[in-house]
XYZ file of C-alpha atoms in Angstrom:
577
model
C 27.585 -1.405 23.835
C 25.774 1.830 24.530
C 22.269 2.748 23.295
C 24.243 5.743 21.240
C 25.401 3.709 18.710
C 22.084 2.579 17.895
C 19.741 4.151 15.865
C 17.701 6.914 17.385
C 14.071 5.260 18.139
C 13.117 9.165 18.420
C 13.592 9.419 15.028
C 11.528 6.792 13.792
C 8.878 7.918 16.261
C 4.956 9.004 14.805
C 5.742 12.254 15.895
C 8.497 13.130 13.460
C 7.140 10.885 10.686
C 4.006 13.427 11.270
C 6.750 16.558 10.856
C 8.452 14.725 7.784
C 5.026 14.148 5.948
C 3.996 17.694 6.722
C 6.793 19.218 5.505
C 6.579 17.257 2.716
C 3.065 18.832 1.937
C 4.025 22.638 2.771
C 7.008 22.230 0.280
C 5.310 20.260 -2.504
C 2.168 23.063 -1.997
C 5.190 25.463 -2.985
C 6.503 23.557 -5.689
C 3.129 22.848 -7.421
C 2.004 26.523 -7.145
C 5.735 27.777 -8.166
C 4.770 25.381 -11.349
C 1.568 26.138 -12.166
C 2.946 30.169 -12.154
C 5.216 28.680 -14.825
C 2.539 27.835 -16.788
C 1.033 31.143 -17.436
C 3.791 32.072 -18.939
C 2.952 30.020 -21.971
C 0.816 33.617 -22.285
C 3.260 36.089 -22.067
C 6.126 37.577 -19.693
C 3.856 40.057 -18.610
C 1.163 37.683 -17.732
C 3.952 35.757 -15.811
C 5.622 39.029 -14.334
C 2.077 39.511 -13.434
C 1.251 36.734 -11.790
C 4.609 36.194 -10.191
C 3.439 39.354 -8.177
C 0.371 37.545 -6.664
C 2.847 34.487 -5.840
C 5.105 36.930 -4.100
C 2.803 38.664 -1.866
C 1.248 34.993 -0.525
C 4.570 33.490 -0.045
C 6.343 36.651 2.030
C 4.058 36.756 4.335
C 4.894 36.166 7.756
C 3.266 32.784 8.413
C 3.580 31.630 5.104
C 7.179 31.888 5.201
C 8.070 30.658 8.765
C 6.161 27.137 7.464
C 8.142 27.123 4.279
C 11.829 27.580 5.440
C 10.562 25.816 8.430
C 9.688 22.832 6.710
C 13.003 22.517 4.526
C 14.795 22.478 7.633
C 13.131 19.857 9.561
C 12.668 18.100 5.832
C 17.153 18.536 5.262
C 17.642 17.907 8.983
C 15.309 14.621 8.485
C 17.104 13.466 5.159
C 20.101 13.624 6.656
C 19.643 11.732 10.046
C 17.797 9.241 7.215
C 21.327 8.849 6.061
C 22.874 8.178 9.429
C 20.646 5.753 10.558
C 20.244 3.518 7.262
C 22.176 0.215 7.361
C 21.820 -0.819 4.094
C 20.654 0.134 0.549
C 19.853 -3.774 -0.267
C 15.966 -4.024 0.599
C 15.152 -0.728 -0.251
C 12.710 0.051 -3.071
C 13.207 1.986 -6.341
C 10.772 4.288 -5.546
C 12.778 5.074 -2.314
C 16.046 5.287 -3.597
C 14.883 7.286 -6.585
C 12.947 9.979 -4.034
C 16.377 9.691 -1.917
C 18.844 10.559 -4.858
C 16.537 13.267 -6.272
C 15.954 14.983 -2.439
C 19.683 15.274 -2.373
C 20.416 16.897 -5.543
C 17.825 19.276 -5.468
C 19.826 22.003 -2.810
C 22.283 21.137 -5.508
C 20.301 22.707 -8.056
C 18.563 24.872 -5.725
C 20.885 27.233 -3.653
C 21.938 29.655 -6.530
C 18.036 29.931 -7.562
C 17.401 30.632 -4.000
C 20.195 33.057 -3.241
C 19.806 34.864 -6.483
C 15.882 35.289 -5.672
C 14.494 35.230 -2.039
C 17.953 36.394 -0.494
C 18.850 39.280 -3.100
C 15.316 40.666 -2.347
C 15.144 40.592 1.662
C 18.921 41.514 2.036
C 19.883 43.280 -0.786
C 17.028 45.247 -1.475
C 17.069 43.911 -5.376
C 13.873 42.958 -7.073
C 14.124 39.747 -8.919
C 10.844 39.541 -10.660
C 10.457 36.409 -13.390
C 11.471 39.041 -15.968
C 15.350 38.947 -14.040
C 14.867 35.716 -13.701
C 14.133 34.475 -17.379
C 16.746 37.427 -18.688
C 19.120 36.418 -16.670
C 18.871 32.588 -17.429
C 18.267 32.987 -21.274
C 19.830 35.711 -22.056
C 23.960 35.854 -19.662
C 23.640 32.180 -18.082
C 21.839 30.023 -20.311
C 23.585 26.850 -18.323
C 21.113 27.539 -16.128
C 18.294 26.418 -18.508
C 19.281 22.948 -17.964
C 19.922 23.293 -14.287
C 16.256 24.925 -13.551
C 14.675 22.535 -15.454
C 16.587 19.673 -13.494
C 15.935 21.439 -10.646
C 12.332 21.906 -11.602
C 11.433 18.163 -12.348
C 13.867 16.710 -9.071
C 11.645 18.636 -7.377
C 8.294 17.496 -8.542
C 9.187 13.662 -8.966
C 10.933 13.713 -5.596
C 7.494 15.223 -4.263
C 5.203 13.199 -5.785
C 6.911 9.900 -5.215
C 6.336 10.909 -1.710
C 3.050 11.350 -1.636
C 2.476 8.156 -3.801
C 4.425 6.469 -1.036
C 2.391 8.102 1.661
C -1.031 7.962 -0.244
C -0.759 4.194 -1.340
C -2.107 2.528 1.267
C -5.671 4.542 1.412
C -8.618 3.308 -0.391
C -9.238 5.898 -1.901
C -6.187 6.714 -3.715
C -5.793 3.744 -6.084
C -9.245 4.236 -7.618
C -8.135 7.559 -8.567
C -4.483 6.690 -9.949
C -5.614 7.728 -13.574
C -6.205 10.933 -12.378
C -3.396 11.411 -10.131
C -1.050 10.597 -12.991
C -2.283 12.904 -15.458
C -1.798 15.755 -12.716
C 1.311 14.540 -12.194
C 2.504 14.804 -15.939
C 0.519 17.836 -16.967
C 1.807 20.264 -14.297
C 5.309 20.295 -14.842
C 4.617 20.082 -18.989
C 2.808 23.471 -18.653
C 5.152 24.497 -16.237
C 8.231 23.752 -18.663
C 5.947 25.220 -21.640
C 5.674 28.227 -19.545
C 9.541 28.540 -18.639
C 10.300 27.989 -22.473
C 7.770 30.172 -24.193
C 8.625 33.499 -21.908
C 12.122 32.862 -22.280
C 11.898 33.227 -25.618
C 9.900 36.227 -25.685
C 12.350 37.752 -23.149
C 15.462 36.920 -25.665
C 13.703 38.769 -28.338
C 13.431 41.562 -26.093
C 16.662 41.603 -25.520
C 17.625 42.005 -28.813
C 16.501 46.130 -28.306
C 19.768 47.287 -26.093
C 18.012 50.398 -24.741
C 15.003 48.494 -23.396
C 17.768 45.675 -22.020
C 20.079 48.446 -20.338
C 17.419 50.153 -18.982
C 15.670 46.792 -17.508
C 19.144 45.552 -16.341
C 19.262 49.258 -13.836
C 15.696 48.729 -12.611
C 16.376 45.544 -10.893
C 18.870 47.492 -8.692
C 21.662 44.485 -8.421
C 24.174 44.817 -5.751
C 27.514 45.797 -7.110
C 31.204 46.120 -6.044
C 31.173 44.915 -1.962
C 27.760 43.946 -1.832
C 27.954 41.988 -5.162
C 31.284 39.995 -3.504
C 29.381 39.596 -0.083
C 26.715 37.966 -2.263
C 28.841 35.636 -4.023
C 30.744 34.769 -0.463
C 27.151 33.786 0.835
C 26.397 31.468 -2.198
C 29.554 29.580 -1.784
C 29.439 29.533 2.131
C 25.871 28.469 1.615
C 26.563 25.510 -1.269
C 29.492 24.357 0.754
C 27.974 23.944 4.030
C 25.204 21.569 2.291
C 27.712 19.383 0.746
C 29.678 19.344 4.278
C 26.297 18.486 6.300
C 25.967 15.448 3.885
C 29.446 14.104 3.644
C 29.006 14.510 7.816
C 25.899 12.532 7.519
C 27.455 9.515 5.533
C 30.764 9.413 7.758
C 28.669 9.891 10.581
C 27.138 6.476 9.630
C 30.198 4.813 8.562
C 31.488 5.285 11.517
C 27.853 3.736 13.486
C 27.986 0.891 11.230
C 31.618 -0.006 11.789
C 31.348 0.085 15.850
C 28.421 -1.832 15.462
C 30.669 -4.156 13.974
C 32.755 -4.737 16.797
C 30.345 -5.274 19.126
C 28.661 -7.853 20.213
C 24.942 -8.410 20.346
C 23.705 -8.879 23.895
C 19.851 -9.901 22.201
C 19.430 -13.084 19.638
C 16.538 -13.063 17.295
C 15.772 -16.902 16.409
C 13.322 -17.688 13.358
C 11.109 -20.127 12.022
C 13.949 -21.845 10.243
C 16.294 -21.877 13.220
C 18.645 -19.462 11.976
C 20.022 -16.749 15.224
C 21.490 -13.596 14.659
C 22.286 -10.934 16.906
C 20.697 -8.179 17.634
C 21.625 -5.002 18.579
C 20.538 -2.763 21.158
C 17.808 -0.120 19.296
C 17.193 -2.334 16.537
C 14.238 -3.381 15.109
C 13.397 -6.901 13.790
C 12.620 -6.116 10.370
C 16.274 -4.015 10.361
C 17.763 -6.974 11.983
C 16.555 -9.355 8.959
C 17.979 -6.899 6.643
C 21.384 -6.372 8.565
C 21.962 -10.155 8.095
C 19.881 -10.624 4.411
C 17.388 -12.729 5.350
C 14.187 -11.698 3.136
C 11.918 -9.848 5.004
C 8.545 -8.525 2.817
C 7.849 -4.596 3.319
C 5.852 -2.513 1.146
C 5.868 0.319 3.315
C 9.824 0.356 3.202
C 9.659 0.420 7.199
C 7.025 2.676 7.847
C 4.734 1.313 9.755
C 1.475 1.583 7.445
C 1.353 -1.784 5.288
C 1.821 -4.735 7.861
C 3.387 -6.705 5.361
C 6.337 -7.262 7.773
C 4.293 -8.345 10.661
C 5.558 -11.378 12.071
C 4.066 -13.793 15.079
C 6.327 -13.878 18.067
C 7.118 -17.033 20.228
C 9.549 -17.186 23.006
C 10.522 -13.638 24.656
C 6.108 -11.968 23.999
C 5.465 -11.492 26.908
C 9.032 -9.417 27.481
C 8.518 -6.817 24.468
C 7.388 -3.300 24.827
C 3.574 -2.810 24.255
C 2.633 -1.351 20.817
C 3.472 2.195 19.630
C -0.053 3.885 18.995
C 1.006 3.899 15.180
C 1.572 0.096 15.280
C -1.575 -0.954 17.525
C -3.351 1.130 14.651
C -2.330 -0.932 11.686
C -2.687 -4.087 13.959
C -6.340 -3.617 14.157
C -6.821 -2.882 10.705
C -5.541 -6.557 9.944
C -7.448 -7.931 12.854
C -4.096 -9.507 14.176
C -4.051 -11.470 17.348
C -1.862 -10.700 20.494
C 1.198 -12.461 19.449
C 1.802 -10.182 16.391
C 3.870 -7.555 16.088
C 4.943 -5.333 13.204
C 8.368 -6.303 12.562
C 9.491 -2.530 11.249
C 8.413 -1.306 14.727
C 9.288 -3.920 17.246
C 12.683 -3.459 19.450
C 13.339 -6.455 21.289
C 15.135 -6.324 24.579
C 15.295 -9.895 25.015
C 15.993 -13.125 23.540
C 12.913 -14.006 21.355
C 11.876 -15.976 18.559
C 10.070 -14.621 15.230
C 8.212 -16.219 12.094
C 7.676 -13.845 9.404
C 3.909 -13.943 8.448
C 4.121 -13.073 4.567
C 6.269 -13.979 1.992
C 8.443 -11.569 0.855
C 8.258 -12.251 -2.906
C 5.026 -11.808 -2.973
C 4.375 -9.178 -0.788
C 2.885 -6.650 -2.581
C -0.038 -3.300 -1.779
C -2.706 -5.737 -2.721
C -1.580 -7.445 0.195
C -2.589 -4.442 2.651
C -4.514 -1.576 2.801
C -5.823 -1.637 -1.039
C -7.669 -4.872 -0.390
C -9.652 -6.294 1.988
C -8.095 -7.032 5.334
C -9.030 -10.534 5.814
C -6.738 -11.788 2.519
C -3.565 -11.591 4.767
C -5.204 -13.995 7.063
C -8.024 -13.843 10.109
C -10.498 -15.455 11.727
C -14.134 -15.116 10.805
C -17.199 -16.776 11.118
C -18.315 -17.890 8.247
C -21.149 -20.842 6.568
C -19.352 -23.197 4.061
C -21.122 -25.783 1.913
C -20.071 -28.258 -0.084
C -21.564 -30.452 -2.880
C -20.694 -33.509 -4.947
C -22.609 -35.391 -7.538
C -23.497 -38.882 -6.719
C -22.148 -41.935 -8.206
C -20.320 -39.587 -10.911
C -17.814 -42.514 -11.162
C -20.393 -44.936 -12.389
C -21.742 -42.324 -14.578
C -18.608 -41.724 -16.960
C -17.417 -45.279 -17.026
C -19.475 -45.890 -20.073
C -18.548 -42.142 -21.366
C -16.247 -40.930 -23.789
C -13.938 -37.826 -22.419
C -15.567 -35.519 -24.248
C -19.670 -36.068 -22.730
C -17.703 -36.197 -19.333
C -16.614 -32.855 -19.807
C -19.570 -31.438 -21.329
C -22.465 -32.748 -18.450
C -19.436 -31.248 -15.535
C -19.518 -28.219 -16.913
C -23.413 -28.416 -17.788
C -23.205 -28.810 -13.870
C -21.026 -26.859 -12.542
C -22.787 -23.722 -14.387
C -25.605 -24.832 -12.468
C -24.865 -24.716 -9.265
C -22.965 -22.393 -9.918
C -24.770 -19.646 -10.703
C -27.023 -20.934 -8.003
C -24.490 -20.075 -5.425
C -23.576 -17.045 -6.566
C -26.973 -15.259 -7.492
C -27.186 -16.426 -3.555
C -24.904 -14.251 -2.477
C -22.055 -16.916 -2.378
C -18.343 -17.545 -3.195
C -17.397 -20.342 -4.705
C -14.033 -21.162 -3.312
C -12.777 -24.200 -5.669
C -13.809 -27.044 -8.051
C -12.770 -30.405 -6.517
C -12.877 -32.832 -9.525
C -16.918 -33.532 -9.000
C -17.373 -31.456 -6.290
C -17.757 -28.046 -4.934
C -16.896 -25.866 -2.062
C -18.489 -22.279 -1.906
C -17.959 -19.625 0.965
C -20.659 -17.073 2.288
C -20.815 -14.420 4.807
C -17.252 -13.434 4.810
C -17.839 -9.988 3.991
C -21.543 -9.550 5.578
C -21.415 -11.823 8.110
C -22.631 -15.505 9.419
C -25.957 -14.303 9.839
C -26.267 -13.126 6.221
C -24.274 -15.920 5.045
C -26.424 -18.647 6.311
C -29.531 -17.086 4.884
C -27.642 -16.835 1.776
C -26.461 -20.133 1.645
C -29.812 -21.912 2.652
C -31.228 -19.664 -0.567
C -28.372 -21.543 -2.303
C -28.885 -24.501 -1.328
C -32.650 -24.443 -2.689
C -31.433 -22.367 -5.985
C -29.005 -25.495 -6.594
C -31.571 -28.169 -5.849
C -33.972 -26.401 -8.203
C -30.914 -26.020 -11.051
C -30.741 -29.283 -10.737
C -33.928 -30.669 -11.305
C -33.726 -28.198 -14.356
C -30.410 -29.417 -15.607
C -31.673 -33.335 -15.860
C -34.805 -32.307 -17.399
C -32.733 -30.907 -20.508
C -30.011 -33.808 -20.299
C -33.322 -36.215 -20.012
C -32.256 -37.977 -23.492
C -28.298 -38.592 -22.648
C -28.921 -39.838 -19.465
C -29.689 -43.332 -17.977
C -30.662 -41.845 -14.323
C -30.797 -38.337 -13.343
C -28.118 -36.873 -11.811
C -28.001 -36.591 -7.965
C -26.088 -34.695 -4.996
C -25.245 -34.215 -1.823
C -24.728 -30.554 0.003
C -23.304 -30.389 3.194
C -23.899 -26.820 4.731
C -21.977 -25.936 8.000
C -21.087 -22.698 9.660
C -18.866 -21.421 12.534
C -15.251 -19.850 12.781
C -13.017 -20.611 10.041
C -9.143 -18.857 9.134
C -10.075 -17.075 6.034
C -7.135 -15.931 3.974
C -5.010 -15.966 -0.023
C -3.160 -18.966 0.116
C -1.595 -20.516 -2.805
C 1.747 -20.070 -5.130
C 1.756 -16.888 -7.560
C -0.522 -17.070 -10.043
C -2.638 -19.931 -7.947
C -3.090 -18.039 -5.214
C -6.661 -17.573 -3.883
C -9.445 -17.158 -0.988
C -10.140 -19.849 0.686
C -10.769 -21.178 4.083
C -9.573 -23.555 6.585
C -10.166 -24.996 9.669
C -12.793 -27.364 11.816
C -15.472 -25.707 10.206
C -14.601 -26.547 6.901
C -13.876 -29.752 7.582
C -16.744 -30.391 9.210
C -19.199 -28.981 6.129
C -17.292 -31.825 4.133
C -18.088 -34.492 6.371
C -21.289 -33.429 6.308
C -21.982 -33.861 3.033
C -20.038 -37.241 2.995
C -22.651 -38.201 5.283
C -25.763 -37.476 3.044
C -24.693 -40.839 0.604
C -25.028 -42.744 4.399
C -28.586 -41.406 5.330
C -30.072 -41.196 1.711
C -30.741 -37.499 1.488
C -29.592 -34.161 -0.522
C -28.966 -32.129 2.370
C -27.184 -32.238 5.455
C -28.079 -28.505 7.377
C -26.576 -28.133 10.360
C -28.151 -26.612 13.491
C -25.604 -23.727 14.106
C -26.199 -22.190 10.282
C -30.630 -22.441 10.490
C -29.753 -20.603 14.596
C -27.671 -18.381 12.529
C -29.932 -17.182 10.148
C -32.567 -16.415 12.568
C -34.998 -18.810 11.414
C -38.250 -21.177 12.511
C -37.249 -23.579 10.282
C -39.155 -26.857 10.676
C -37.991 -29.149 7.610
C -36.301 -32.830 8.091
C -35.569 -34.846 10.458
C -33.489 -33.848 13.672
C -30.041 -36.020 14.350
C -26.963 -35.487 15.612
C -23.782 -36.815 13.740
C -20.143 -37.113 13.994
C -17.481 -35.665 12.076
C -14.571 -37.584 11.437
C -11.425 -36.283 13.781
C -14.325 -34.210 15.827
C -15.187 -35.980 19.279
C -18.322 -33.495 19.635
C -21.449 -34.289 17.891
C -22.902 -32.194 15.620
C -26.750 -31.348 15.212
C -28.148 -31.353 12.039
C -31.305 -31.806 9.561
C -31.754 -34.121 7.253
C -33.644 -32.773 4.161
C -34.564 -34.836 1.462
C -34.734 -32.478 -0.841
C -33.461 -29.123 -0.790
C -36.111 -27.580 -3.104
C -38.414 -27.861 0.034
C -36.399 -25.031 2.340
C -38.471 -21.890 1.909
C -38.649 -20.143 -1.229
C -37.990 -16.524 0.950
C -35.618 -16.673 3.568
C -37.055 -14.556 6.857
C -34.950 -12.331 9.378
C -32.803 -9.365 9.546
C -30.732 -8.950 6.523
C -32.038 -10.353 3.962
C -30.372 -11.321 1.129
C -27.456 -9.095 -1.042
């Protein structure tokens, strides 16, 4: 099958989304400061006459005007090869197909307000000021009322659902929502305000014939032939629009339908072990759609949320390098070689994919609004673990509800311990615990940090049996096992379980450690790697080196009898958070 029939990769190149999202902003600047010159006519029509004047003279000029009918051609002539080229309707968001549906009924609503405006006054040598406008509206076509205001709010919702959908993804933009959507209601409220308030005024003008007849002449409105070439350039103009877009959609009925017959020289085998076919041009995230297999994308195919990325077996090494747009996002999510962004990937060959996110969960908080390392990477990290000793012994000769009350007695303890340390605790394993540090500053910081916590919870605890003194037999005792080194770091989990966590030889390795403090009699296990991490000339407990079960290598460690011995101010660069 030829390349032809496939979808334009030109089209979904940076380079004309750049054009589309700046002619987005030149024509939503014109629509915001069209609105906002609404608004003063909550005033009066000669404030808004007035004004309209000043909005005039900046929008004829020559450079303002070449970037505004400039822009709603590349944005009409984009739209419509938007149309060609989509395959299906079935993954796309509301927020797309609501900004779709209201970008093309605006020239709907648009090329009469156009025609009888900016095209009366450069080739007809009229002068429609606001005051023609609002007389003519309110006063001999007040159908029109409902069709500007339509025409008035397509246009603002379509624009600001496009920048929301270009804007999401930056940090800054979602701390600033409230204000964004207060802006985005108050504008066109004034604006209507204005519309309504001077057309009233301008009705009860018109109720004085001699001021009406003598307004009606000033505006200098073509008549006879030029009044009939007008009209003939209206209809020419309205018809031509709905021709372009009936073209687009048989255009790509026709696409879709030879793609139909043909068959795919490419096959795209995933995770599960289902093959399809692709064709030439296509991408893999359009080939999951094409044959409704859930695919996650935010972004809607964009190439800015990396929700689609997927890891690529078979057929790598065969793939085009990254576009500069997708080795961009790429490195924002720290992804390894074998990852490609699914929306902008075009395979050539045979190659096999496994989507990297889940597609019902997928979601902005999984990009760009949150840290990167949630989706999933590799970082070096320090990892401790705890557990209280003989616990089982302990609660034999409890009832449930002293159980409960000395656990959380404890796990308040350490606790806080860990996190006025600068730690994270990751979960609550029956007795146990499992806290994270450095995964935002660093190993070096997080091994300071979690030799501070280790102390902090050694010192908690020799509080915490002091106050229990009188309901216990034996105070209580622990075990921390503190390890550090690379760990995958990531939200796993189910909906509403989901989480941070970590996993990984490290991790595992931190809870054999502290397994290993009930076999040589101490509360802390340290190993080597987190005191070399830290930076420190720490000379506490006695060398060894022990093995981790399902490690062959050794590990070095101290043994520290008690962990309210480490030093009370941890030394070295970085300090503490």
């Amino acid at each position: 099958m030829s390349d032809d029939l496939a979808k334009p990769r030109g089209w979904n190149s940076p380079l004309w989304r750049r054009l589309n999202t700046l002619s987005g902003l030149v024509l939503f600047t014109y629509v915001a400061s069209h609105l906002l010159n609404h608004a003063v006519g909550i005033f009066s029509i000669g404030a808004l006459v007035a004004s309209g004047k000043w909005f005039a003279i900046f929008w004829h000029q020559v450079l303002p005007t070449v970037a505004l009918y400039s822009a709603l051609t590349v944005h009409l002539v984009i739209a419509l090869v938007a149309i060609y080229r989509r395959d299906s309707l079935r993954d796309t968001s509301r927020a797309e197909l609501a900004q779709l549906t209201l970008g093309l009924s605006i020239p709907v609503f648009l090329i009469a307000h156009l025609m009888g405006t900016r095209v009366l006054d450069e080739f007809f040598d009229a002068d429609p000021s606001y005051l023609y406008v609002q007389l003519v509206v309110w006063k001999f076509a007040p159908h029109y009322i409902a069709t500007q205001t339509l025409l008035l709010l397509a246009s603002w919702i379509h624009g600001c659902i496009g920048l929301h959908l270009w804007l999401r993804f930056k940090p800054g933009y979602r701390r600033l929502q409230p204000l964004w959507l207060t802006l985005a209601v108050m504008i066109p409220s004034l604006s209507l305000a204005g519309f309504v308030a001077s057309g009233m005024e301008v009705l009860r003008m018109a109720e004085d014939s001699a001021w009406l007849g003598f307004v009606l002449e000033s505006f200098e409105l073509p008549r006879g032939e030029g009044q009939k070439a007008f009209l003939g350039w209206v209809e020419t103009t309205e018809y031509s629009y709905y021709g372009l877009v009936l073209l687009a959609f048989a255009a790509r009925s026709v696409r879709l339908h030879l793609l139909k017959q043909a068959v795919p020289d490419v096959t795209l085998t995933y995770h599960t072990g289902q093959q399809v076919g692709l064709r030439p041009g296509a991408t893999i995230l359009e080939t999951s759609r094409s044959a409704g297999i859930p695919h996650a994308s935010v972004c809607g195919g964009r190439g800015r949320c990396s929700t689609c990325r997927v890891r690529i077996g078979i057929g790598l090494d065969a793939l085009p390098p990254p576009s500069e747009l997708e080795a961009k996002v790429l490195n924002r999510v720290g992804a390894p070689d074998n990852v490609r962004l699914a929306c902008q990937t075009v395979p050539t060959v045979d190659i096999e994919v496994t989507p990297l996110l889940p597609p019902a969960q997928a979601s902005v908080e999984d990009t760009g609004a949150r840290p990167d390392y949630l989706a999933g990477q590799e970082r070096d990290i320090v990892v401790l673990f705890a557990d209280i000793r003989g616990f089982t012994k302990l609660t034999e000769q409890r009832l449930p509800y002293d159980t409960v009350f000395i656990l959380n007695r404890y796990f308040s303890e350490m606790g806080h311990a860990i996190e006025s340390a600068g730690g994270r605790i990751d979960k609550f394993i029956g007795d146990g615990i499992m806290a994270l540090f450095g995964i935002d500053r660093g190993i070096e910081v997080g091994a300071r940090n979690a030799i501070t916590a280790a102390r902090l919870m050694g010192e908690n605890l020799e509080r915490l049996n002091e106050s229990l003194a009188a309901d216990l037999d034996e105070p209580l005792r622990i075990g921390i096992g503190i390890h550090g080194g690379p760990a995958i770091v990531g939200e796993l989990g189910y909906r509403e379980t989901r989480g941070l966590t970590a996993v990984g030889d490290t991790v595992n390795s931190a809870s054999r450690l502290e397994t290993l403090t009930k076999d040589y009699g101490v509360q802390l296990i340290l190993s080597e790697s987190v005191i070399s991490a830290a930076g420190m000339s720490l000379e506490i407990g006695e060398r060894a080196e022990v093995t981790a079960r399902g490690r062959e290598q050794s590990i070095s460690v101290r043994l520290v009898n008690d962990a309210t011995a480490l030093p009370s101010a941890v030394t070295g660069s970085g300090g503490l958070p």
